[in-house]
Tab-separated table of C-alpha atoms and ligand atoms in Angstrom:
chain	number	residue	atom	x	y	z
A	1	UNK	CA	214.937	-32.181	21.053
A	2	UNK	CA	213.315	-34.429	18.428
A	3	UNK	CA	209.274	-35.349	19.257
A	4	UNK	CA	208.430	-32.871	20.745
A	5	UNK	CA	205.933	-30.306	20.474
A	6	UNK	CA	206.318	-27.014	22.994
A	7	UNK	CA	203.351	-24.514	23.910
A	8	UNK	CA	205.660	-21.874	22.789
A	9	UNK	CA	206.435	-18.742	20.665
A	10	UNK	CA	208.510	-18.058	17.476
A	11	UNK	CA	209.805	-14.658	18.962
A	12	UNK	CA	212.780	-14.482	20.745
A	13	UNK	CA	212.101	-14.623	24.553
A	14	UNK	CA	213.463	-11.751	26.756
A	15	UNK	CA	215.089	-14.159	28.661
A	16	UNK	CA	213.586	-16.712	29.677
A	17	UNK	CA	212.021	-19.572	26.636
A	18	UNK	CA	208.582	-20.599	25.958
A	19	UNK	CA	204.851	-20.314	27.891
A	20	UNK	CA	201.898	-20.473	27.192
A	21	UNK	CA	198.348	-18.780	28.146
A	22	UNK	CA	195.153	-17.810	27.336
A	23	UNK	CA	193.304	-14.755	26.726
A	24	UNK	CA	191.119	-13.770	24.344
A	25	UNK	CA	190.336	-10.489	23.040
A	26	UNK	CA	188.270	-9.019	20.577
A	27	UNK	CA	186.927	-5.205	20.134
A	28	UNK	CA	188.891	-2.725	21.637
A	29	UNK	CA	186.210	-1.090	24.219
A	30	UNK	CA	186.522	1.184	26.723
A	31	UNK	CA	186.654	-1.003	29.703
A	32	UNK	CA	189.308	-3.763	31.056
A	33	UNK	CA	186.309	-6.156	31.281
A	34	UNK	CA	185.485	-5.838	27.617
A	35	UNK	CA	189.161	-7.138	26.279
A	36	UNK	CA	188.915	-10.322	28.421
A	37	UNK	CA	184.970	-11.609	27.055
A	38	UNK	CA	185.548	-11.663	23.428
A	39	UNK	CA	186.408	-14.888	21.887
A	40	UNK	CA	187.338	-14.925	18.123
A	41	UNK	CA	190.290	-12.936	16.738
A	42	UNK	CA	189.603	-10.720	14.026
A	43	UNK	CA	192.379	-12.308	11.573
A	44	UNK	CA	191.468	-16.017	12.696
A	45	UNK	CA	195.089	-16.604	12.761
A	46	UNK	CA	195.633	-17.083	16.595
A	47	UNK	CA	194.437	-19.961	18.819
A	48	UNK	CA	191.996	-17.998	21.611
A	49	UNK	CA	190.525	-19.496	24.646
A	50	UNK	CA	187.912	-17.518	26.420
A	51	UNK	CA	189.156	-16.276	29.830
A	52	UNK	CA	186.582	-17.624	32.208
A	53	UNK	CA	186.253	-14.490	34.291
A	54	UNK	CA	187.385	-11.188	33.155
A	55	UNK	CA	190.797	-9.669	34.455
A	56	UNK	CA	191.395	-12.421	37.080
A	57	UNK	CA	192.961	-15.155	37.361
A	58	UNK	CA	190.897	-18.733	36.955
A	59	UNK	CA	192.855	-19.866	39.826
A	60	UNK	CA	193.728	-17.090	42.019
A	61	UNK	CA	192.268	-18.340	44.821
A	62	UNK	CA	194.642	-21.343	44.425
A	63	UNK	CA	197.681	-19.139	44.037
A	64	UNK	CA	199.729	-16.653	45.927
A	65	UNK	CA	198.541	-13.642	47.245
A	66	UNK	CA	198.653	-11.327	50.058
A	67	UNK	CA	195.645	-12.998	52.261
A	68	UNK	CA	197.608	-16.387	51.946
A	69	UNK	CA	196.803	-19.281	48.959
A	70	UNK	CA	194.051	-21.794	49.653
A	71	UNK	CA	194.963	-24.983	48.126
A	72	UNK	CA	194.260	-28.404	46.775
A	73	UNK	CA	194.322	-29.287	50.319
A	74	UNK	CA	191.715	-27.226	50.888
A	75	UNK	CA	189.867	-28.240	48.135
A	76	UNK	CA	189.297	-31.637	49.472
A	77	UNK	CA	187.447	-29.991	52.402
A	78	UNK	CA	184.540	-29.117	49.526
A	79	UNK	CA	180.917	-30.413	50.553
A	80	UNK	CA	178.137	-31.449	47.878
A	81	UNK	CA	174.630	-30.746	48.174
A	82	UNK	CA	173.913	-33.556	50.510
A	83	UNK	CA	176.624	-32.316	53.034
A	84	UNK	CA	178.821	-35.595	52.580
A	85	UNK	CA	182.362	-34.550	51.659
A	86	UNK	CA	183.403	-35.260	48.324
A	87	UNK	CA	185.436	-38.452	47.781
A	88	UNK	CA	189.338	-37.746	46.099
A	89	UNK	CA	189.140	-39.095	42.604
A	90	UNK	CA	191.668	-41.668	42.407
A	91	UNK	CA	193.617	-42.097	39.522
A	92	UNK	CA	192.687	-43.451	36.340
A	93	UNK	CA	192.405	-47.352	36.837
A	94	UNK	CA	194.547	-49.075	34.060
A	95	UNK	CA	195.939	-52.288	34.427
A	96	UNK	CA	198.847	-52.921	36.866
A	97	UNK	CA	201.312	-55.089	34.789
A	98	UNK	CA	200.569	-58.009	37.001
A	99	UNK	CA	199.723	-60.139	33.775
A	100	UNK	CA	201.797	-60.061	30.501
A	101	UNK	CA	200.029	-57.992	28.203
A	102	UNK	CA	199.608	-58.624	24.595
A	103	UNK	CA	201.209	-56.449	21.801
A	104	UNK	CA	198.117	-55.330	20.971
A	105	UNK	CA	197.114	-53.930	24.378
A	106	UNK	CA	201.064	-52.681	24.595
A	107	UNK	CA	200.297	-50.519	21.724
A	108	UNK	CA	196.951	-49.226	22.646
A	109	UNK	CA	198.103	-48.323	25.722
A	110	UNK	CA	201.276	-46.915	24.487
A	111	UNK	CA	199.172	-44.398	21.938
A	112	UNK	CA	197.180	-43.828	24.918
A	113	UNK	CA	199.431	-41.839	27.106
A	114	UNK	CA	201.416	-38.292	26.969
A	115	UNK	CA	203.799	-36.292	29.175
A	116	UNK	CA	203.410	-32.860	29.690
A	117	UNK	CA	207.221	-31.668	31.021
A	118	UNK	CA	208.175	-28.468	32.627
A	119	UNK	CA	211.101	-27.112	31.441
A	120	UNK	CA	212.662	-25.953	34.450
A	121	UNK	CA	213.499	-27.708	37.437
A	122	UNK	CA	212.251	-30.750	35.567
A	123	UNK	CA	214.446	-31.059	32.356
A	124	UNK	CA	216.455	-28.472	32.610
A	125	UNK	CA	218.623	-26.156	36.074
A	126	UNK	CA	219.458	-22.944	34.968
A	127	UNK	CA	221.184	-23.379	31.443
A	128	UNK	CA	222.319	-26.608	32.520
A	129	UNK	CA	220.546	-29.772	31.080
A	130	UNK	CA	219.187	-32.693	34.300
A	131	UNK	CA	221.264	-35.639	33.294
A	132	UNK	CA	218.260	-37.705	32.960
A	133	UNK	CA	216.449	-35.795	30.774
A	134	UNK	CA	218.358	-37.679	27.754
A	135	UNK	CA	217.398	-40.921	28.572
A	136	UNK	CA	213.662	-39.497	29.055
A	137	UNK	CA	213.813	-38.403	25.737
A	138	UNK	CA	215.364	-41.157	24.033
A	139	UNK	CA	212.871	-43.375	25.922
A	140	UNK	CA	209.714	-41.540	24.631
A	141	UNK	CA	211.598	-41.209	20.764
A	142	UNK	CA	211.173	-44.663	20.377
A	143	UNK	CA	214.169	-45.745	22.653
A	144	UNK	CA	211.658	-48.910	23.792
A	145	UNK	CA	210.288	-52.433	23.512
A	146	UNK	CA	208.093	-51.198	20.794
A	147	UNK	CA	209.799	-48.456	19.026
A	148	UNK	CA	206.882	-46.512	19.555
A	149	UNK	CA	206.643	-42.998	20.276
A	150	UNK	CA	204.965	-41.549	23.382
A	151	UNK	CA	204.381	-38.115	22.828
A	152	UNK	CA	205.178	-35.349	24.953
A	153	UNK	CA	204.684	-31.898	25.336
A	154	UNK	CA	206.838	-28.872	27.072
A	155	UNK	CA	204.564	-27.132	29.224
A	156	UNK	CA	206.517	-23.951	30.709
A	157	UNK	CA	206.309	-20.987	32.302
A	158	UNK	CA	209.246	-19.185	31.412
A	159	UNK	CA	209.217	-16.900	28.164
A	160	UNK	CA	206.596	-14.981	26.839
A	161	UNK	CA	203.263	-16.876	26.439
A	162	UNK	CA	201.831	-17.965	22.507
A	163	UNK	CA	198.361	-16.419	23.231
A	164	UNK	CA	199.553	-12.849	24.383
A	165	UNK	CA	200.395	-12.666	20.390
A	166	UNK	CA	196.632	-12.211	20.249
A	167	UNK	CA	196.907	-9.224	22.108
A	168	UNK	CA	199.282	-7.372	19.211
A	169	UNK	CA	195.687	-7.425	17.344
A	170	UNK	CA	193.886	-5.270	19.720
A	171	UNK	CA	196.761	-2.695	21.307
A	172	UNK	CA	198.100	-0.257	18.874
A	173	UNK	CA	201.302	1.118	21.770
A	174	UNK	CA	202.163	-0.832	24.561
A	175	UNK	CA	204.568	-0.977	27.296
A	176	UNK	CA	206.820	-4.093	27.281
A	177	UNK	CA	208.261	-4.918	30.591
A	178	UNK	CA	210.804	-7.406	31.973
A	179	UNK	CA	214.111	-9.515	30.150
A	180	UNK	CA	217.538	-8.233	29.864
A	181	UNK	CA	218.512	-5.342	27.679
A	182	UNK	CA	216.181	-4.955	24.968
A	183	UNK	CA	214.755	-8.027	24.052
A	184	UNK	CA	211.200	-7.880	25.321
A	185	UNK	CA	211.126	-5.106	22.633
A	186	UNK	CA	212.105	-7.629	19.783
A	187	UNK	CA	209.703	-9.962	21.307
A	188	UNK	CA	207.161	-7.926	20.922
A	189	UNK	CA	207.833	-6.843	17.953
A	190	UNK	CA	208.294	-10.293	16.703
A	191	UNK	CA	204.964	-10.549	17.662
A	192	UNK	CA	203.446	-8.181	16.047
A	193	UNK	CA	202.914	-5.434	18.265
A	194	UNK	CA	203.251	-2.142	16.544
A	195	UNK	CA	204.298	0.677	18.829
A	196	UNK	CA	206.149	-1.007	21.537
A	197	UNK	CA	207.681	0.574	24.285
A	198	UNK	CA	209.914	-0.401	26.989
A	199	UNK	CA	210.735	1.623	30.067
A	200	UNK	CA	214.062	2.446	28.859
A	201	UNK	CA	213.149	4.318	26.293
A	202	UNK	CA	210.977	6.760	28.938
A	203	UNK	CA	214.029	6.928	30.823
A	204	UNK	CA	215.722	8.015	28.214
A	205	UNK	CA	213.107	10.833	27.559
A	206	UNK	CA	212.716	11.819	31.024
A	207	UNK	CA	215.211	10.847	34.133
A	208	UNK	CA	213.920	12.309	36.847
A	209	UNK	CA	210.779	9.952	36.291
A	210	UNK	CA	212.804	7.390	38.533
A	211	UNK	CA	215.218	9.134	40.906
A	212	UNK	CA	217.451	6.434	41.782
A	213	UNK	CA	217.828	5.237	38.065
A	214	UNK	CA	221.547	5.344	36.746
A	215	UNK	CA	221.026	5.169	33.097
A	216	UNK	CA	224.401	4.199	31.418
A	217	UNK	CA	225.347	6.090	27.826
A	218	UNK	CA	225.377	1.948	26.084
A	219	UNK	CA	221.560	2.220	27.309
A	220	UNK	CA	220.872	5.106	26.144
A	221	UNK	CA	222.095	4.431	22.673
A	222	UNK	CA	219.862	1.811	22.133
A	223	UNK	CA	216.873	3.266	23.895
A	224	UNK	CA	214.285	5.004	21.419
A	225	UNK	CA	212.574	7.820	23.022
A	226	UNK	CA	209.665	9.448	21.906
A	227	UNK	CA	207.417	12.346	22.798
A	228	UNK	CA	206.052	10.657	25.706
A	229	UNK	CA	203.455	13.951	25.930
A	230	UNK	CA	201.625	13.360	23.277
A	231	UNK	CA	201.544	8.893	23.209
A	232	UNK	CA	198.777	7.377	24.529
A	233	UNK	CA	199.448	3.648	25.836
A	234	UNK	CA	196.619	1.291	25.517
A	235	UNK	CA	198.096	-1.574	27.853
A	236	UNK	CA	200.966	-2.860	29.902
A	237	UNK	CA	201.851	-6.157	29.418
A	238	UNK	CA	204.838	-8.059	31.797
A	239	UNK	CA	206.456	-10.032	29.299
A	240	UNK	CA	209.572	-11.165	31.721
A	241	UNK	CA	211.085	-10.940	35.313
A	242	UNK	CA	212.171	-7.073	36.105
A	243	UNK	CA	215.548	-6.167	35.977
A	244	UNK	CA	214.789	-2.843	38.058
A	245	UNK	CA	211.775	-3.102	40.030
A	246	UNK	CA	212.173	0.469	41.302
A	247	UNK	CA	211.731	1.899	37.428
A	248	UNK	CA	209.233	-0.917	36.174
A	249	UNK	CA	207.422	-0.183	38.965
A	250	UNK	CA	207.240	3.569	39.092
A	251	UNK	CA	206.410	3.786	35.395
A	252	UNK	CA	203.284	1.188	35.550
A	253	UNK	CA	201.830	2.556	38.583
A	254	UNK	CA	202.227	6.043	36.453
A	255	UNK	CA	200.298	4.381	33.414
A	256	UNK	CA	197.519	2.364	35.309
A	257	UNK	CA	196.962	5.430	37.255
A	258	UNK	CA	196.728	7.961	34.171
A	259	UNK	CA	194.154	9.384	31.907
A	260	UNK	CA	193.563	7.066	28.934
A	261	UNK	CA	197.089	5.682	29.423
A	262	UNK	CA	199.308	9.182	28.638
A	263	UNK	CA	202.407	9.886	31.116
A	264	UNK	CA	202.725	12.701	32.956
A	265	UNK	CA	198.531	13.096	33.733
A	266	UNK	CA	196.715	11.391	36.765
A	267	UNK	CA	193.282	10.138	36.425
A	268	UNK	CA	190.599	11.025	39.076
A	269	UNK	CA	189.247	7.956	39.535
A	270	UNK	CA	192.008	5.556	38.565
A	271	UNK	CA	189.887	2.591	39.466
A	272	UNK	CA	187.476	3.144	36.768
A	273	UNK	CA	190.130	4.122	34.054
A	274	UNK	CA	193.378	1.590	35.165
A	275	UNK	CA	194.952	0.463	32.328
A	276	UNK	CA	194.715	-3.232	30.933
A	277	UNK	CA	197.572	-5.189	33.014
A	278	UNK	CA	198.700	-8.833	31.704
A	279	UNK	CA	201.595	-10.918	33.217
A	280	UNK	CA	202.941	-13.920	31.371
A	281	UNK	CA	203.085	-16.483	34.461
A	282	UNK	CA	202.227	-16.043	38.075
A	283	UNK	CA	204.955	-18.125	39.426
A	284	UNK	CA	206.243	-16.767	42.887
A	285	UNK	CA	210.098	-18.645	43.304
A	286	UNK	CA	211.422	-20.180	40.250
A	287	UNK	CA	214.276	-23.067	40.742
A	288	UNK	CA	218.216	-21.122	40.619
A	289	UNK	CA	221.763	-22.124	41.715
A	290	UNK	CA	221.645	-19.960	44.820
A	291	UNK	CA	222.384	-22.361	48.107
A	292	UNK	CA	218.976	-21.739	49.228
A	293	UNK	CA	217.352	-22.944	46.181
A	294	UNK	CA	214.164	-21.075	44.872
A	295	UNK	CA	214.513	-17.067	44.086
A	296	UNK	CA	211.255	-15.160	43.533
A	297	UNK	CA	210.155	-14.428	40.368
A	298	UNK	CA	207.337	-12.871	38.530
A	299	UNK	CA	204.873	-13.081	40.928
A	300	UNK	CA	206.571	-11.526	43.527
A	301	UNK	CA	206.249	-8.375	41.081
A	302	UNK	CA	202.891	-8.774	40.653
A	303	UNK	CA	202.132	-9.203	44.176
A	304	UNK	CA	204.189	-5.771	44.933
A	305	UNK	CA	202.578	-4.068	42.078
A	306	UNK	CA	198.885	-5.288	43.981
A	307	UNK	CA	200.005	-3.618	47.238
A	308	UNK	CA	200.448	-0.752	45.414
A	309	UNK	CA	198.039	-0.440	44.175
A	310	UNK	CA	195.381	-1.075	46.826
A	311	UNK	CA	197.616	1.736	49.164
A	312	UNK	CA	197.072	3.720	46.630
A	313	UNK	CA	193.681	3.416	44.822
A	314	UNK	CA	191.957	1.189	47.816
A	315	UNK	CA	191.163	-1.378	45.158
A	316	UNK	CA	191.767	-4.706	43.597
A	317	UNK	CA	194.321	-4.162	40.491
A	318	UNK	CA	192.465	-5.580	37.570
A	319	UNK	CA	194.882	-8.019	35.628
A	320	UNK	CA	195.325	-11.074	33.691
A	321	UNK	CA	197.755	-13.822	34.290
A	322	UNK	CA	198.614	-16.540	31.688
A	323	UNK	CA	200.273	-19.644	31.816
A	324	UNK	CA	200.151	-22.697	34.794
A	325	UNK	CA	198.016	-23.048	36.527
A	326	UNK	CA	195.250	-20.799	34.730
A	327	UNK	CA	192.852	-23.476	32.680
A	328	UNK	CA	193.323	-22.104	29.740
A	329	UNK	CA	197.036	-23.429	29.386
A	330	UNK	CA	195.541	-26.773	29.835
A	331	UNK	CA	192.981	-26.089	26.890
A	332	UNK	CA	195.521	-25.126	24.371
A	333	UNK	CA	197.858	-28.112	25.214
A	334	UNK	CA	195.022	-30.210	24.962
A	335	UNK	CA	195.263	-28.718	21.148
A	336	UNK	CA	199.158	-29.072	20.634
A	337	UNK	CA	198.466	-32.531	22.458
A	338	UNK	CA	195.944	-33.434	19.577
A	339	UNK	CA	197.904	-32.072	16.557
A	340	UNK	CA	200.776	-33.763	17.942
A	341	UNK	CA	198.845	-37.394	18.057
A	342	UNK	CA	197.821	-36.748	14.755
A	343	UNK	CA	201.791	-36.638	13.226
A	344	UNK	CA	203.198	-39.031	15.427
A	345	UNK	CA	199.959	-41.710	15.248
A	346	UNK	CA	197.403	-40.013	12.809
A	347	UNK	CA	194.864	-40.721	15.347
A	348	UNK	CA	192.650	-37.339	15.768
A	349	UNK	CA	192.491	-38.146	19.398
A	350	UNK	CA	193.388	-36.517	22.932
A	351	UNK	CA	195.568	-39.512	25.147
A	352	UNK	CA	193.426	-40.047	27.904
A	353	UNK	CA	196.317	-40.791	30.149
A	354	UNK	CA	198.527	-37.693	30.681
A	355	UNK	CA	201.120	-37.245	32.958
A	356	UNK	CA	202.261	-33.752	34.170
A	357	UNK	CA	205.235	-33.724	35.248
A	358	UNK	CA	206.742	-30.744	37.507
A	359	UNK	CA	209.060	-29.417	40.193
A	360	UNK	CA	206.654	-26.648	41.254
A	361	UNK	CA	203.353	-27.323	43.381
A	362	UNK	CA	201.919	-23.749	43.049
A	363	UNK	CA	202.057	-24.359	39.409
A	364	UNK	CA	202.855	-27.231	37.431
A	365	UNK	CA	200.877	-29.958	40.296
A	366	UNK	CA	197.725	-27.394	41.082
A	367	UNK	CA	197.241	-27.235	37.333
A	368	UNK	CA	197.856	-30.845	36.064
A	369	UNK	CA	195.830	-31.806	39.480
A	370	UNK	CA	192.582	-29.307	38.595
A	371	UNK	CA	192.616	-30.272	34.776
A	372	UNK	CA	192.231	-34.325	35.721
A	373	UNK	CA	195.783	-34.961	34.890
A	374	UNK	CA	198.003	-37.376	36.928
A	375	UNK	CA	200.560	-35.463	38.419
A	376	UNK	CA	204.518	-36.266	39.423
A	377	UNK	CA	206.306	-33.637	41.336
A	378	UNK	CA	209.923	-34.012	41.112
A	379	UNK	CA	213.152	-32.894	43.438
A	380	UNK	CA	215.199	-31.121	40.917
A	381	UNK	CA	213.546	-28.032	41.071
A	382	UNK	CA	212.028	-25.704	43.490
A	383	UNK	CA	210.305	-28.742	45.671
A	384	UNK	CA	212.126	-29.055	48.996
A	385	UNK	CA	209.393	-30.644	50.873
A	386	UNK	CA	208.906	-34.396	52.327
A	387	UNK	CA	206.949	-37.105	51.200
A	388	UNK	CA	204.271	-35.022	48.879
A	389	UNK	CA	203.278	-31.172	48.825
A	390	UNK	CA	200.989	-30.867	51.847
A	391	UNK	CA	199.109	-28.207	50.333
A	392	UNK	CA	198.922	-29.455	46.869
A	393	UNK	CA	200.002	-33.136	46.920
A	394	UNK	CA	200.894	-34.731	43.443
A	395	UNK	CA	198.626	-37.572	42.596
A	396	UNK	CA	200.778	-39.456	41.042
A	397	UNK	CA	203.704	-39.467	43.812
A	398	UNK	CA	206.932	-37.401	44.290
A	399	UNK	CA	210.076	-38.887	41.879
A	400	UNK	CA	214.107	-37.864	42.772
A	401	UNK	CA	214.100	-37.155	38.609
A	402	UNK	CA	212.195	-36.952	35.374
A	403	UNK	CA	213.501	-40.452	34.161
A	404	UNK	CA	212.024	-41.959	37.811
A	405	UNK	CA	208.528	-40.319	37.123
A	406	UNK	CA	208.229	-40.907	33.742
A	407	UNK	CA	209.286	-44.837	34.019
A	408	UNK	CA	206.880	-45.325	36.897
A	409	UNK	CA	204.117	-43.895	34.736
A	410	UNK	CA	205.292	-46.122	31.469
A	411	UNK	CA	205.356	-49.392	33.900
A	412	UNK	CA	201.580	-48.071	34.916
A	413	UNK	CA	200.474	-48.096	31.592
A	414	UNK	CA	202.147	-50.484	29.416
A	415	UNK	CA	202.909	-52.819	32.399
A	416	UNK	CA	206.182	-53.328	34.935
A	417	UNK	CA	207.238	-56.094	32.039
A	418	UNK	CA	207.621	-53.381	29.605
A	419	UNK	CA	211.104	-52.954	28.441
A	420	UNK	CA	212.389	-49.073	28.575
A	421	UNK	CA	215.098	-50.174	25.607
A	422	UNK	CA	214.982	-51.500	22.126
A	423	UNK	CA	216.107	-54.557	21.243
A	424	UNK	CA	215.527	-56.318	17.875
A	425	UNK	CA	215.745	-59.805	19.825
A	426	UNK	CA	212.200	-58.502	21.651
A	427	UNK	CA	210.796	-56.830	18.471
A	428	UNK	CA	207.955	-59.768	17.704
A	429	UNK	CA	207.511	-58.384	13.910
A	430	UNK	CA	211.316	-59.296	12.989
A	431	UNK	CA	210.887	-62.003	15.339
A	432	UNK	CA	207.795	-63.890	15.235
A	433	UNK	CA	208.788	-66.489	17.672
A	434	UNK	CA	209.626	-64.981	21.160
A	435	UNK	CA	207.606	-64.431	24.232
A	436	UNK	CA	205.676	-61.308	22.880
A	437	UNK	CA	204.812	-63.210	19.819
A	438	UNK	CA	203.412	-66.027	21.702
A	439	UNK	CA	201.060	-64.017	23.465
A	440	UNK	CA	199.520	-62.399	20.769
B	501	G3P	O1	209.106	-19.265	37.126
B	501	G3P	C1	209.582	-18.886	35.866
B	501	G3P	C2	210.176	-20.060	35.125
B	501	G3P	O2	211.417	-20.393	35.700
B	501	G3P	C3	209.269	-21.235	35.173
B	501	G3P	O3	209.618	-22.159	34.206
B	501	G3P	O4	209.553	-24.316	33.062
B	501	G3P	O5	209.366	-24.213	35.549
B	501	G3P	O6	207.491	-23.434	34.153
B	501	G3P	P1	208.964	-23.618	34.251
B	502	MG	MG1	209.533	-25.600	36.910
């Protein structure tokens, strides 16, 4: 895809593509709540956004957990000061296309606006492209009355999140978890991370650490075992969806519950000592093929890894989870939205108009909804519901596709007159005398 800028990594994904998160780190202390308050990266290289709250999630309260997931619906039930419930904001007034509108204004308005696209469910089912997401992106290329571009940005949960790079700077061993085969290894190596460890490899050093594993002898080849006695982990981070929740599972509760992060020892008070936990999305079903639609995902992993936990320790698992709808994935794509104005219209300006556009409304609709955005829900992905989300209702209305969402939004802004094709006969600078022309 041409255009296009994605809140994404160079490394190789485990399985899944791109993400983004936040995060920021800085001195390695000796608490979780130290990692998570630090802003600036020691090499300057990465792009850090404060975590608002140490450990937790910005919007936890909005996602799900085991005591159920307030929502946007709930939100609206807020009081102010004065004990007058809080009016909805509508959305961004902008003019309704009822009147022609100059070139001028087309083009202002035009350089005004961005899409922020989930990948999938929205563009893309499975490995399988939507068949409107062509004409959506040959429409925002230019593919339009002005041959202007209207930039857009891939917002996604899938794949292992840009900011978790930053982490690389602070862990010295970590254990990688999630993706098929190997690859969270490369991706975290890709990213920097020195000593990286997947479960495999511990399996391969010691199987009776997870009874019902079968390890196969192509596994074990590739594995790269170590003297798991005498390494010290310094965090876990959940890079992908498990592939064997029985292992992943076994070996992180062993690690969170140990003694400055070694295998084989048991803390005494493994609340105090739990090792830094990160996840790369808190999604809970993610869109598939299966008959029924949605499959769980990530979240589901965390939320068993929680329960664990709390039977175990009797406390809260401290953790950090990037990507939608935490805030600060809306922070950095404000950034790739700026740098991206800047190539496409060397304006150093954020479009004040931005459309999210998404099939989940745990995620992609909280998010957009929370960070001012207009939001679109869409029916190609995980979405099953009627008119809107009940809990967290897109603002901006529920589309069949992409292309339906994305051309109510351009008739919104650049009026219902706008043409969604090119044409030289409408293009007033090679032809001074038509309609558009006259206006201006
Ligand atoms: O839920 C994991 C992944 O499938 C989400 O991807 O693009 O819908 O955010 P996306
Ligand atoms: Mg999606």
């Amino acid at each position: 895809m041409k255009n296009v800028k994605q809140l994404s990594v160079n490394a190789p994904a485990p399985t899944e593509s791109l993400n983004t998160a936040n995060v920021s780190n800085g001195t390695k202390g000796s608490s979780h709540e130290e990692y998570a308050n630090i802003i600036i990266s020691p090499s300057g290289n990465n792009i850090e956004v404060p975590a608002s709250r140490s450990a937790v999630s910005d919007a936890e309260k909005l996602m799900h957990n085991l005591s159920g997931s307030p929502s946007m619906k709930h939100r609206r039930a807020s009081r102010n000061s004065f004990g007058a419930s809080l009016p909805i904001p509508a959305p961004r007034a902008s003019p309704t296309g009822a009147y022609p509108r100059s070139l001028k204004e087309k083009v202002a308005a035009a350089k005004n606006m961005a899409f922020a696209f989930d990948i999938d469910g929205v563009l893309l089912h499975g490995n399988n492209l939507i068949p409107e997401t062509s004409r959506v992106m040959e429409l925002l290329n230019g593919d339009n009355e002005l041959g202007i571009k209207i930039p857009y940005i891939l917002l996604t949960n899938g794949g292992v999140p840009h900011p978790m790079q930053a982490l690389s700077e602070y862990y010295e061993t970590v254990l990688v978890v999630g993706g098929e085969g190997y690859t969270a290894r490369f991706a975290a190596e890709a990213y920097g991370f020195r000593n990286v460890v997947v479960p495999k490899d511990i399996v391969a050093w010691d199987p009776s650490i997870s009874p019902w594993r079968h390890f196969t002898e192509e596994e074990r080849k590739e594995a790269r075992p170590q003297d798991f006695d005498r390494v010290n982990f310094d965090a876990v981070l959940v890079f992908a969806d498990s592939r064997d929740y029985a292992t992943d599972m076994q070996i992180i509760m062993d690690l969170l519950t140990s003694v400055d992060g070694r295998l084989g020892t048991r803390s005494k008070d493994p609340i105090k000592t739990q090792l830094p936990i990160y996840f790369s999305h808190g999604d809970l079903i993610m869109p598939t093929e299966h008959k029924l639609g949605p499959r769980l995902t990530q979240g589901a992993f965390r939320i068993a890894l929680e329960a664990q936990w709390k039977a175990i320790t009797g406390g809260e698992l401290e953790r950090v989870v990037y990507g939608k709808p935490e805030l600060a994935t809306y922070k950095y794509a404000d950034e790739v939205m700026r740098s991206w104005m800047k190539e496409i219209h060397n304006e150093h300006t954020i479009p004040e108009n931005i459309y999210m556009i998404g099939d989940n409304p745990q995620s992609d609709i909280i998010g957009g909804n929370m960070y001012g955005w207009n939001t679109c829900l869409v029916r190609t992905g995980v979405f099953q519901g009627g008119d809107n989300d009940e809990e967290n209702p897109a603002n901006f209305g529920v589309f069949p596709t992409v292309l339906d969402a994305v051309q109510a939004a351009v008739a919104k802004e650049l009026g219902h007159e706008f043409k969604l094709r090119w044409s030289d006969k409408v293009n007033p600078a090679l032809h001074p005398e038509s309609s558009l022309a006259a206006v201006e």
